[in-house]
XYZ file of C-alpha atoms in Angstrom:
597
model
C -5.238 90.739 -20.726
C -7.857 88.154 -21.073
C -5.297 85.692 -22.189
C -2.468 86.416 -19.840
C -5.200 85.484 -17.232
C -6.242 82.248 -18.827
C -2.745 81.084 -18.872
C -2.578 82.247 -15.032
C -5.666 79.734 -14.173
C -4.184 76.644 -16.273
C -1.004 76.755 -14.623
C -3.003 77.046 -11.084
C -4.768 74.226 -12.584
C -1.750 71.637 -13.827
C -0.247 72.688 -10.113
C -3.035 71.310 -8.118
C -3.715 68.320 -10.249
C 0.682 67.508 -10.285
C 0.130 67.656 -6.327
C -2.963 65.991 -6.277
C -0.571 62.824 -8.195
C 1.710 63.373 -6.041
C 0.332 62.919 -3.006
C -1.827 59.970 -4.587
C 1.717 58.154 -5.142
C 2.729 58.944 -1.867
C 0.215 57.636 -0.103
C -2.247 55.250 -2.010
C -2.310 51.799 -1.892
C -1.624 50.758 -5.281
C 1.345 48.987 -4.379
C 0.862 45.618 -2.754
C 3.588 46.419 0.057
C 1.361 49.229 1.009
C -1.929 47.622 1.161
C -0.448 44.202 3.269
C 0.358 47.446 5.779
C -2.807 49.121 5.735
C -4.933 45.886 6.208
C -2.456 44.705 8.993
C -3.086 47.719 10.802
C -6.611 47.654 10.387
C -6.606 43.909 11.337
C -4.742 44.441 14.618
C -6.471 47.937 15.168
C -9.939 45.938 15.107
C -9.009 42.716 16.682
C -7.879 45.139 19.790
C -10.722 46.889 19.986
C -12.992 44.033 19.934
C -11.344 42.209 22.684
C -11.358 45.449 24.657
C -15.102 45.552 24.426
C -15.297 42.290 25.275
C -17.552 41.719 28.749
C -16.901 38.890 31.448
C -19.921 36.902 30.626
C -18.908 36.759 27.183
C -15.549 35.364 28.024
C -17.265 32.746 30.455
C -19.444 31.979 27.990
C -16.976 31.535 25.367
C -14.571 29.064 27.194
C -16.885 27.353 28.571
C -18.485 26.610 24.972
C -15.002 26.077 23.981
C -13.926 24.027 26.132
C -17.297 21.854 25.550
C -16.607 21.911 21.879
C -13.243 20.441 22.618
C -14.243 18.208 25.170
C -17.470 16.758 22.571
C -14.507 17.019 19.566
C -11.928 14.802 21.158
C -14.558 12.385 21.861
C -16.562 11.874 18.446
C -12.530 11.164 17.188
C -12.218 8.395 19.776
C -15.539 7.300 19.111
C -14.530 7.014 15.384
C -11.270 5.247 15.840
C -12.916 2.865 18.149
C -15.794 2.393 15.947
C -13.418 1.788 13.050
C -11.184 -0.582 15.162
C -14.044 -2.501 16.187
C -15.651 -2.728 13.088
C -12.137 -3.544 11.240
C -12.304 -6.578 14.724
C -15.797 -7.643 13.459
C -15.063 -8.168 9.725
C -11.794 -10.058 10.622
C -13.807 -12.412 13.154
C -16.558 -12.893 10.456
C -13.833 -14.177 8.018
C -12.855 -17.173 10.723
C -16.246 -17.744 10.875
C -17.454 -21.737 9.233
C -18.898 -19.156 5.783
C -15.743 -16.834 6.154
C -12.338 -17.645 4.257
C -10.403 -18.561 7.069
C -12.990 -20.331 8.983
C -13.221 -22.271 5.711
C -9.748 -23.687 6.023
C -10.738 -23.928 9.613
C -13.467 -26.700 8.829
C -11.334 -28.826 6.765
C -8.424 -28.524 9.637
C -10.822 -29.766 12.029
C -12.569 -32.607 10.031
C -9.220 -33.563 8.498
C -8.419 -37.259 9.634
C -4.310 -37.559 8.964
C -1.698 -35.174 10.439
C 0.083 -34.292 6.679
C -3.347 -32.831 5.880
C -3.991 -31.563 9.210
C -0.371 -29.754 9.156
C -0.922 -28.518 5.372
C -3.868 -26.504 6.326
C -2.377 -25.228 9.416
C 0.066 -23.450 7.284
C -2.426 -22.440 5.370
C -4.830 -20.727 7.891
C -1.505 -19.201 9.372
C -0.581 -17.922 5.665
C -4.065 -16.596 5.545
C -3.902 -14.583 8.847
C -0.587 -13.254 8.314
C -2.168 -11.827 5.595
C -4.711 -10.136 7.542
C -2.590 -8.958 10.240
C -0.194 -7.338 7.484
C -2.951 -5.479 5.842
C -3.644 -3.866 9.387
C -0.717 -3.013 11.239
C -2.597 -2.524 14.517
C -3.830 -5.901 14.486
C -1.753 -8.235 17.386
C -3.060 -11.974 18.167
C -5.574 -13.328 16.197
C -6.494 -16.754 17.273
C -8.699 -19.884 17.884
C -9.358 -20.680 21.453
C -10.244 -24.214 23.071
C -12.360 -23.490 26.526
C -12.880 -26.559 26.916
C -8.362 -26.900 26.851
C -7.801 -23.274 27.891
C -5.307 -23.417 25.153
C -5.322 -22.013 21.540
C -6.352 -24.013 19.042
C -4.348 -21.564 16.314
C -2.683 -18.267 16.919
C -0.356 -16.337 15.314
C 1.462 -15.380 18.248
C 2.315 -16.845 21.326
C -0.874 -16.272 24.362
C 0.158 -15.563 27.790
C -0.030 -18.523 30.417
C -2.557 -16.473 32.738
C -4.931 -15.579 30.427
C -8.663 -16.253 31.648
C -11.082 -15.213 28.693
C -13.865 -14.815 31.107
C -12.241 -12.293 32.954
C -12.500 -9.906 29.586
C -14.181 -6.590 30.004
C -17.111 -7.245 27.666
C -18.819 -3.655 27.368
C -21.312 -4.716 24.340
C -22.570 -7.355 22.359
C -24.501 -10.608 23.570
C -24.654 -14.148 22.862
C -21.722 -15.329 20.699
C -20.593 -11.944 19.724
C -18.928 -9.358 22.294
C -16.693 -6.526 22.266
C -14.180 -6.061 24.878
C -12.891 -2.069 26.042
C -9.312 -1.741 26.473
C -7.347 -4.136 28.219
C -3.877 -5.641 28.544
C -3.108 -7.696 25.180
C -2.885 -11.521 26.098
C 0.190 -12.087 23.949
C 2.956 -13.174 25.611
C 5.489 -10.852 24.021
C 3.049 -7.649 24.149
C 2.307 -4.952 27.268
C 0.234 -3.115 24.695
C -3.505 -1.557 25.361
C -5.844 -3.744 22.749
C -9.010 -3.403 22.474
C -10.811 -6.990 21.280
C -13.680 -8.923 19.995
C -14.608 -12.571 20.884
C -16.658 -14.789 18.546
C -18.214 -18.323 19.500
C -17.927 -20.771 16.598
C -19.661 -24.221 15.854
C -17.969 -25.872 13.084
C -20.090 -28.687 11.322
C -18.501 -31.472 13.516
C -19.526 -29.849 16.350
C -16.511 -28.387 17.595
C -16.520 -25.429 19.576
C -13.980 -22.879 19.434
C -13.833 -19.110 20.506
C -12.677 -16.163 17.948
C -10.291 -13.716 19.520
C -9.033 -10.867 17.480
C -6.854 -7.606 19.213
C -5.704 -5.045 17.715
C -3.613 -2.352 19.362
C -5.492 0.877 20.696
C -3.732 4.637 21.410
C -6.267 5.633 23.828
C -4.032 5.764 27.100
C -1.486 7.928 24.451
C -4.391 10.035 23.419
C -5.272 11.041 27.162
C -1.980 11.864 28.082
C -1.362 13.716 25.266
C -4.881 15.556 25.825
C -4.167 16.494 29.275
C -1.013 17.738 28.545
C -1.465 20.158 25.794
C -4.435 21.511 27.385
C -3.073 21.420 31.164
C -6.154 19.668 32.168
C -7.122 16.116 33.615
C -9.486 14.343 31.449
C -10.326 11.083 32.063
C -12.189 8.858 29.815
C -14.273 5.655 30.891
C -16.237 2.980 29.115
C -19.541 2.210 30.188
C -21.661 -0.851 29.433
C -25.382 -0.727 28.692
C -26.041 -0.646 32.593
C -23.634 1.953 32.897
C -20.956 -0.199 34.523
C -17.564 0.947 34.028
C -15.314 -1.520 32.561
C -12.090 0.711 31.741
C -10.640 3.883 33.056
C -8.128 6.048 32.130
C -7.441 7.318 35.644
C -8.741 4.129 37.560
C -8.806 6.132 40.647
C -11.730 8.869 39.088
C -13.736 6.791 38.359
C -12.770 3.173 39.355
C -13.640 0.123 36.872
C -16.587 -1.580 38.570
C -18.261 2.389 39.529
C -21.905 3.032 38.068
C -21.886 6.195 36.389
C -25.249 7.735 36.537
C -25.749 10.190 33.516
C -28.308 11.411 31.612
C -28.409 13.035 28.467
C -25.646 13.552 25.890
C -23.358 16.090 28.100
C -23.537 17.819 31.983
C -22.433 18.895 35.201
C -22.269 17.332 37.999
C -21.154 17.730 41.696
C -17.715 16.345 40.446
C -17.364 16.444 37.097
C -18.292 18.436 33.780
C -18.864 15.385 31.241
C -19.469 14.337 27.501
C -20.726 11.316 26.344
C -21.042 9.189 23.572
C -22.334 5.904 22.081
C -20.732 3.407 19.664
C -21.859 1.751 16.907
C -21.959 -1.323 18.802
C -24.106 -0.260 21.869
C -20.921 0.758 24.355
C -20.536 4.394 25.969
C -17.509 6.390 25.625
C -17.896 9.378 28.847
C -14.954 12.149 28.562
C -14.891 13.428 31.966
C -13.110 16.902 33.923
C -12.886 17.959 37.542
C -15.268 20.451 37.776
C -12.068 22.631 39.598
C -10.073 22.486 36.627
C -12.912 23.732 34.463
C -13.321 26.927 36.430
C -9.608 27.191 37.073
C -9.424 27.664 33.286
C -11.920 30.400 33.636
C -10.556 32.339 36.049
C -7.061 32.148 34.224
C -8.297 33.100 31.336
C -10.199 36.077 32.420
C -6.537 37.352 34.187
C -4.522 37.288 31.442
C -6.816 38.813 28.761
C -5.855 42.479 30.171
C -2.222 41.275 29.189
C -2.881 40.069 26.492
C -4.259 43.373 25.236
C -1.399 45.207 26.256
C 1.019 42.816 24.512
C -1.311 42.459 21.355
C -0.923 46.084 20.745
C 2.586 46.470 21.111
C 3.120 43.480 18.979
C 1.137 45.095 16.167
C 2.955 48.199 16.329
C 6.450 46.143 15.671
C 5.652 44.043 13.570
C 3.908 46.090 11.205
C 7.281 48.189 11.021
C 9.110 44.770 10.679
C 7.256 43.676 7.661
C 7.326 47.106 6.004
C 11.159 46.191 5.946
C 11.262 42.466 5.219
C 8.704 42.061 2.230
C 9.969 45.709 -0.082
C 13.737 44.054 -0.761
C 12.705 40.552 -1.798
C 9.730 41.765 -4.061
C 12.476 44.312 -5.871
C 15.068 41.088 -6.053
C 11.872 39.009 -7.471
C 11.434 41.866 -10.018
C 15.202 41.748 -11.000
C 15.137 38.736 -11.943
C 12.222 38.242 -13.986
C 13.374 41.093 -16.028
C 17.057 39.683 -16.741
C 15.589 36.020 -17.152
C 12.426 37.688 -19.594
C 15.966 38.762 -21.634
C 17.054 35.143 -21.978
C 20.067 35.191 -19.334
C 19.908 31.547 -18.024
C 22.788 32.301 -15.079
C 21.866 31.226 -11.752
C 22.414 34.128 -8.839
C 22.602 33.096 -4.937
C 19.948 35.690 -2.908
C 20.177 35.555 0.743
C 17.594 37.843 2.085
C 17.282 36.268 5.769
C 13.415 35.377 4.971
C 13.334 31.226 4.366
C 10.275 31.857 1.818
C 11.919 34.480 -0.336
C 15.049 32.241 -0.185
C 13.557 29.198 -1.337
C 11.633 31.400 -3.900
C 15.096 32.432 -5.426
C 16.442 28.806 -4.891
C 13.527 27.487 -7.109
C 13.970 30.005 -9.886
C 17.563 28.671 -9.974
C 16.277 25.116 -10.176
C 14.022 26.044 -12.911
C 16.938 27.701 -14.913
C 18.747 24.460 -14.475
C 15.843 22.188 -15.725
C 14.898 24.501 -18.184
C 19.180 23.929 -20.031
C 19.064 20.031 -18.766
C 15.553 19.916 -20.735
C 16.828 21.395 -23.447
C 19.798 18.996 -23.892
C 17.712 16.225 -23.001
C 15.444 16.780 -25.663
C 17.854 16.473 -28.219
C 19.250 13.256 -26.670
C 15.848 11.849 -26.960
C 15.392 12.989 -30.695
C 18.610 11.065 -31.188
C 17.626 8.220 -28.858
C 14.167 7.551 -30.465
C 16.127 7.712 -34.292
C 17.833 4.927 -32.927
C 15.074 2.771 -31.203
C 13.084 3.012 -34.280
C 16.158 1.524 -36.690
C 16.298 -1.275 -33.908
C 12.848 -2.142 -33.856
C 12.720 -2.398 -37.613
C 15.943 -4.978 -37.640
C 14.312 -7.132 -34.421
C 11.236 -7.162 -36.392
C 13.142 -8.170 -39.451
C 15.156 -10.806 -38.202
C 12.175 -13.336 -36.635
C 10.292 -12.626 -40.046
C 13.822 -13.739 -41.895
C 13.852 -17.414 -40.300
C 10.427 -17.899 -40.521
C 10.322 -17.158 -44.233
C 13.690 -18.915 -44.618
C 12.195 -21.974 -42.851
C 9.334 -22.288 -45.275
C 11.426 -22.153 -48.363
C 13.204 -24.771 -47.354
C 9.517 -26.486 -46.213
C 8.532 -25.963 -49.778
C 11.786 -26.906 -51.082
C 11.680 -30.206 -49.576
C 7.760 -30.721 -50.676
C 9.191 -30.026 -54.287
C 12.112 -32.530 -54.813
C 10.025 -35.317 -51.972
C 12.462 -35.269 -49.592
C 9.770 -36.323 -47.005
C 11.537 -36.822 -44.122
C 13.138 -33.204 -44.317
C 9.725 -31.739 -44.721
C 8.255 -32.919 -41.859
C 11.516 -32.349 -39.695
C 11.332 -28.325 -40.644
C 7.771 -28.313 -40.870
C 7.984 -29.253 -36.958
C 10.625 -27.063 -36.415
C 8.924 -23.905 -37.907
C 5.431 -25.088 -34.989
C 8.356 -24.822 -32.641
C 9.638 -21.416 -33.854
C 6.284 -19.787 -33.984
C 4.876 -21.308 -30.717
C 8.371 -20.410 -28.630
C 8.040 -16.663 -30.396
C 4.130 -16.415 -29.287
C 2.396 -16.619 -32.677
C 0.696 -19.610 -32.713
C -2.214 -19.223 -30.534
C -3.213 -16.140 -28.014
C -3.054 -18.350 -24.572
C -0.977 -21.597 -24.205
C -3.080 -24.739 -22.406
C -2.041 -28.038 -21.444
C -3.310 -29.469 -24.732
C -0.532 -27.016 -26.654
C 2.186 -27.640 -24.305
C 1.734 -31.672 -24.445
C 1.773 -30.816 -28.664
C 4.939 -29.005 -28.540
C 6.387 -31.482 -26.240
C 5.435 -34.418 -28.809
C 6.932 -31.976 -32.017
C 10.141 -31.949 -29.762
C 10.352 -35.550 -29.384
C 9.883 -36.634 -32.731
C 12.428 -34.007 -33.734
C 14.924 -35.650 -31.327
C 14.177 -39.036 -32.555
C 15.448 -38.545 -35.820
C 18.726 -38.293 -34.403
C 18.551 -40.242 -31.422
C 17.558 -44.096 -30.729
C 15.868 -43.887 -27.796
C 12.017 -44.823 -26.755
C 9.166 -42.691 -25.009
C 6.420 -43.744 -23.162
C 3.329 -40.951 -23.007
C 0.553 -41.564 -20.314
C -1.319 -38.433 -20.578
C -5.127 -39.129 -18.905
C -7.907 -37.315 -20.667
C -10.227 -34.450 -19.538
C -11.198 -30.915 -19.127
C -7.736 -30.407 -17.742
C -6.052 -30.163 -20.923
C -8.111 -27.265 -22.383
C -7.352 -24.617 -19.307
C -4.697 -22.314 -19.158
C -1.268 -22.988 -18.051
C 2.216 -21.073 -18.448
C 3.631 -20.865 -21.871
C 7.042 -23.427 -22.863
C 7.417 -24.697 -19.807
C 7.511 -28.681 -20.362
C 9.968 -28.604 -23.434
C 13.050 -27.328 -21.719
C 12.802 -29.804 -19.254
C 12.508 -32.620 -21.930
C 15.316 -30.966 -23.802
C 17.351 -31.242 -20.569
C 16.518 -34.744 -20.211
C 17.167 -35.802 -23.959
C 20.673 -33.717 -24.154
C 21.925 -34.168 -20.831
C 20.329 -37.625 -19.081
C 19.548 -40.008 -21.621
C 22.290 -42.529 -23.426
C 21.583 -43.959 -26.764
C 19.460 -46.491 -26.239
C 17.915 -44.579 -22.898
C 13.855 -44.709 -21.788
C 12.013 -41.342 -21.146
C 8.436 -42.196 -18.993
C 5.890 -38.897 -19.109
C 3.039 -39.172 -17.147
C 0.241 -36.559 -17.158
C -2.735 -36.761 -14.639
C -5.349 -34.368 -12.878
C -6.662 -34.343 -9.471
C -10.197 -32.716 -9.655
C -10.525 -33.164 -5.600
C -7.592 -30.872 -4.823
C -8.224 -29.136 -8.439
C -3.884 -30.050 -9.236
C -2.263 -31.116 -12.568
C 0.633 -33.153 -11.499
C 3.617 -33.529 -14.585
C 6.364 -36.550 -14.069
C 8.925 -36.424 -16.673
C 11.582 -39.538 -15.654
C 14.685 -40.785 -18.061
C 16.681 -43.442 -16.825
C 20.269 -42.046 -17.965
C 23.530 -40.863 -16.154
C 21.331 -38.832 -13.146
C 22.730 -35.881 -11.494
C 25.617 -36.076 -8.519
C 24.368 -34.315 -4.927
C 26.663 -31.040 -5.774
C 24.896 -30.634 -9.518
C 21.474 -31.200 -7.735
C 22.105 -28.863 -5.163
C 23.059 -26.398 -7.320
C 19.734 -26.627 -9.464
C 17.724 -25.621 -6.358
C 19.105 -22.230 -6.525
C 16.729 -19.806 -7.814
C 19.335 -17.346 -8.260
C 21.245 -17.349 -11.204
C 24.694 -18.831 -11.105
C 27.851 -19.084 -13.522
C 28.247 -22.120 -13.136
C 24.475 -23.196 -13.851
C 24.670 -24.543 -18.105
C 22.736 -26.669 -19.222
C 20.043 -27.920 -16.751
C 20.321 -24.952 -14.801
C 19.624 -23.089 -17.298
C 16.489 -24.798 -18.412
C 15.089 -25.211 -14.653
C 15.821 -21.656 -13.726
C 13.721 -20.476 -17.019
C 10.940 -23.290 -16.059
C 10.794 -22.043 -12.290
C 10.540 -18.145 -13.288
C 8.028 -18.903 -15.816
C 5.697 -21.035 -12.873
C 6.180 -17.803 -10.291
C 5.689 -15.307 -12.588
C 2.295 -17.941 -13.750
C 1.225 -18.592 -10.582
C 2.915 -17.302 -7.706
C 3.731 -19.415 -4.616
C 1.338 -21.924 -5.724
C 2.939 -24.127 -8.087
C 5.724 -26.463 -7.168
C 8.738 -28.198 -8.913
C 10.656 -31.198 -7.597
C 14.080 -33.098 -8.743
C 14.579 -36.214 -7.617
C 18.212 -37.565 -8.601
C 20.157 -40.818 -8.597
C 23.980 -40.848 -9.996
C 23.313 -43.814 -12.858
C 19.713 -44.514 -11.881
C 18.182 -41.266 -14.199
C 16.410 -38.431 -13.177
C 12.745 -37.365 -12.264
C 11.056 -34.053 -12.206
C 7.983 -33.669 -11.079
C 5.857 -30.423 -11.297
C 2.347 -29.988 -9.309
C 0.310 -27.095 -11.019
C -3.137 -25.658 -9.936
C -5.748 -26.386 -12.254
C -7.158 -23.022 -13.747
C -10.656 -23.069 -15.292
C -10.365 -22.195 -19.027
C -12.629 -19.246 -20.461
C -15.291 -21.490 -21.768
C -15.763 -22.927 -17.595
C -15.636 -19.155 -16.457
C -18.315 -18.191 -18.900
C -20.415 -20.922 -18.203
């Protein structure tokens, strides 16, 4: 009896606890579908009963705080662009200073006697501010301006006929430095807003010019895209130190010329609710609103929060039903495929559930399937790939060691049975070979070139009758660094193609410390070239018809741009019977020893 009744309680027991599970399953939140619900409806639940208990005063007190915040906001991020515009102004107007790079070029212009110098230097000032007007896209006209002329002295655009740089609206600065607020831009091609700095320069010959830098400002884009996201009409003004106004966004409220009387960082007056600021350069930038709009906001506000109550709840109420329905199917779909993927099916399956982030989801799995097969073949293409690189490398790394060996058997050869002259021929030959493939030294210099150069021509001699005349001038010169094999094709083109038997070659090597140049002439007085050949050799693209010289020059001319950039130069001068003469002008680079020093 004792027992039947145990039995009785454990099954009373096991019943409670199996509903107990049940209901735990039911209604838990140990699924993540069911939790998202439960915090959404506590989320909305609370939001809607906090805005319920929301008073008036808090309300009034909360847009107008907001709509300070936004008003002090939008202001500190004009204040920063300006201050960043101006400053970018300042540092261009300090490098056309006399001490600055530009202004540097400037002196020389200005002292320079002869037009050809005067004209090189204007191209190079102009290079020099293109440069700085390309690394700032906002910058427009950057100049040099006579007042004693009224005309610019150098500008990279064109300036308006009107323009009057008195009538600027200087808001800061003093003496030869001021800073201009927004204003029409005074190039002739340009209705843009700029805002603008003005340096006075005194070079050392005692010219006077006037540095005027622009650069394009959004600020009349900024208002009207203020006022109309937020339905209200700000207006901002600039203010000199005696609170002058020099620029307006609404010119009517208030009117460039107005004094604006304010104390203190922000306020309310009879007209206007107002923020200021100052710049970094002593200017004041005051956001200003109607002090109707400010309360019409208000008052809107404090209508519409009853609706939006009403709607808030209602929204809740769908949209937690919605999402019940939309996140369950994808998450089961998500789960369905990690399983069948975790099995090693690689198949790709199209899921359109209606939600863009679930699709994408599934369209990313399927992207990963693919990379995962084209990674796979890919890596055995590679294993393959790098089997075969590896036998290459070992037979271009045979084949230079081959010669070279080759070369000095035959050296030694030659030593051994006195053959003299064919000794010194491959002996020269083998420099060649090991300067051309990089091994004889770590940097070529003028010094190595002019060797190589004289290895060539002896080499050339011994087959050929003709006579050279070297003129290579002495000095530091020949020790600094200069592109590698650059002087030998061109003699090579001169001996193979220009020269007759009995022809001249004249080489003439000098160095201009003043202008810090190496200047190369290499003349022969053979066949010469006709107008269509030398035409054709200017090309720096490569054509079918370029053998021979072309080829040569072209080599010569990528080797000096990839050296030096723009700032070497090659000439050919050509006369059908009369020879040929190229002349190359190379900047003179200071060797390591000079740059340690």
């Amino acid at each position: 009896m004792h027992r039947t009744h145990w039995l009785t309680s454990a099954r009373t027991v096991q019943g409670k606890i199996g509903v107990l599970a049940r209901l735990r399953n039911r209604f838990g939140f140990s699924s993540l579908r069911k939790r998202i619900m439960a915090f959404l409806t506590v989320g909305f639940a609370g939001c809607a009963i906090l805005m319920a208990t929301v008073s008036y005063n808090a309300i009034y007190a909360m847009q107008r705080d907001k709509i300070q915040t936004s008003m002090t906001f939008d202001l500190y991020q004009q204040t920063t662009k300006l201050n960043q515009m101006y400053n970018n102004l300042l540092l261009v107007t300090q490098q056309m200073t006399p001490e600055g790079t530009v202004g540097n070029l400037m002196e020389t212009y200005v002292s320079a006697k002869d037009s050809y110098s005067q004209r090189v230097l204007s191209r190079d000032i102009s290079y020099n501010i293109g440069l700085i007007t390309f690394s700032n896209p906002a910058m427009e006209l950057v100049m040099y301006y006579n007042p004693e002329s009224g005309q610019a002295a150098l500008s990279n655009l064109p300036l308006r006929g009107d323009v009057d740089m008195q009538a600027l609206p200087n808001v800061a600065g003093k003496g030869v430095l001021n800073y201009q607020s927004p204003h029409k831009s005074l190039c002739r091609f340009s209705d843009d807003q700029v805002v603008s700095v003005t340096r006075d320069v005194t070079f050392s010959d005692g010219t006077k010019l006037v540095v005027y830098v622009e650069a394009k400002t959004d600020i009349a884009t900024d208002m009207n895209s203020l006022t109309a996201n937020v339905n209200m009409p700000y207006t901002l003004a600039f203010t000199d130190a005696s609170g002058a106004v020099t620029y307006s966004s609404n010119p009517a409220a208030p009117a460039v010329g107005e004094r604006l009387r304010l104390s203190g960082a922000s306020g309310v007056t009879d007209d206007y609710v107002w923020s200021r600021m100052t710049g970094d350069y002593g200017y004041d930038i005051t956001l200003l609103l109607p002090v109707s709009s400010y309360n019409h906001e208000l008052y809107t506000w404090k209508n519409r929060m009853y609706w939006i109550l009403a709607v808030g709840l209602l929204m809740m109420v769908l949209l937690t039903l919605l999402l019940r329905r939309l996140i369950n199917r994808p998450f089961r779909l998500i789960e369905k495929e990690m399983i069948t993927f975790g099995k090693g099916y690689m198949g790709t399956r199209q899921y359109h559930t209606g939600i863009d982030e679930f699709d994408r989801i599934f369209e990313q799995f399927n992207i990963m399937k693919r990379q995962i097969q084209q990674l796979i073949v890919e890596s055995e293409q590679k294993e393959k790939r790098r089997h075969q690189l590896e036998l290459e490398k070992l037979a271009y790394q045979i084949n230079p060691h081959f010669l070279m060996n080759t070369l000095n058997s035959v050296r030694w050869l030659a030593v051994l049975h006195k053959q003299e002259e064919i000794e010194k021929f491959v002996a020269s030959l083998i420099f060649l070979l090991s300067y051309n493939l990089g091994k004889s030294e770590e940097t070529a210099t003028f010094r190595s070139e002019l060797r190589v150069m004289r290895t060539y021509l002896e080499l050339q001699q011994m087959r050929h009758d003709f006579e050279v005349e070297l003129d290579i001038e002495e000095g530091a010169y020949l020790d600094s660094p200069v592109a590698r094999f650059i002087l030998q094709p061109i003699v090579e083109n001169a001996v193979c193609h220009g020269l007759d038997d009995h022809g001249r070659l004249d080489i003439r090597v000098a160095s201009d410390e003043t202008e810090r140049l190496v200047r190369i002439t290499i003349r022969d007085d053979g066949k010469g070239l006709s107008q269509e050949t030398l035409a054709l050799l200017q090309r720096d693209t490569p054509d079918q018809q370029q053998t021979g010289w072309g080829i040569g020059l072209r080599y010569v001319r990528s080797m000096l741009e990839s050296f030096y950039g723009p700032n070497a130069r090659m000439g050919i001068d050509s006369t059908p019977n009369r020879g040929t003469t190229v002349t190359l002008t190379l900047p003179y680079m200071q060797s390591r020893k000079e740059r340690g020093i």
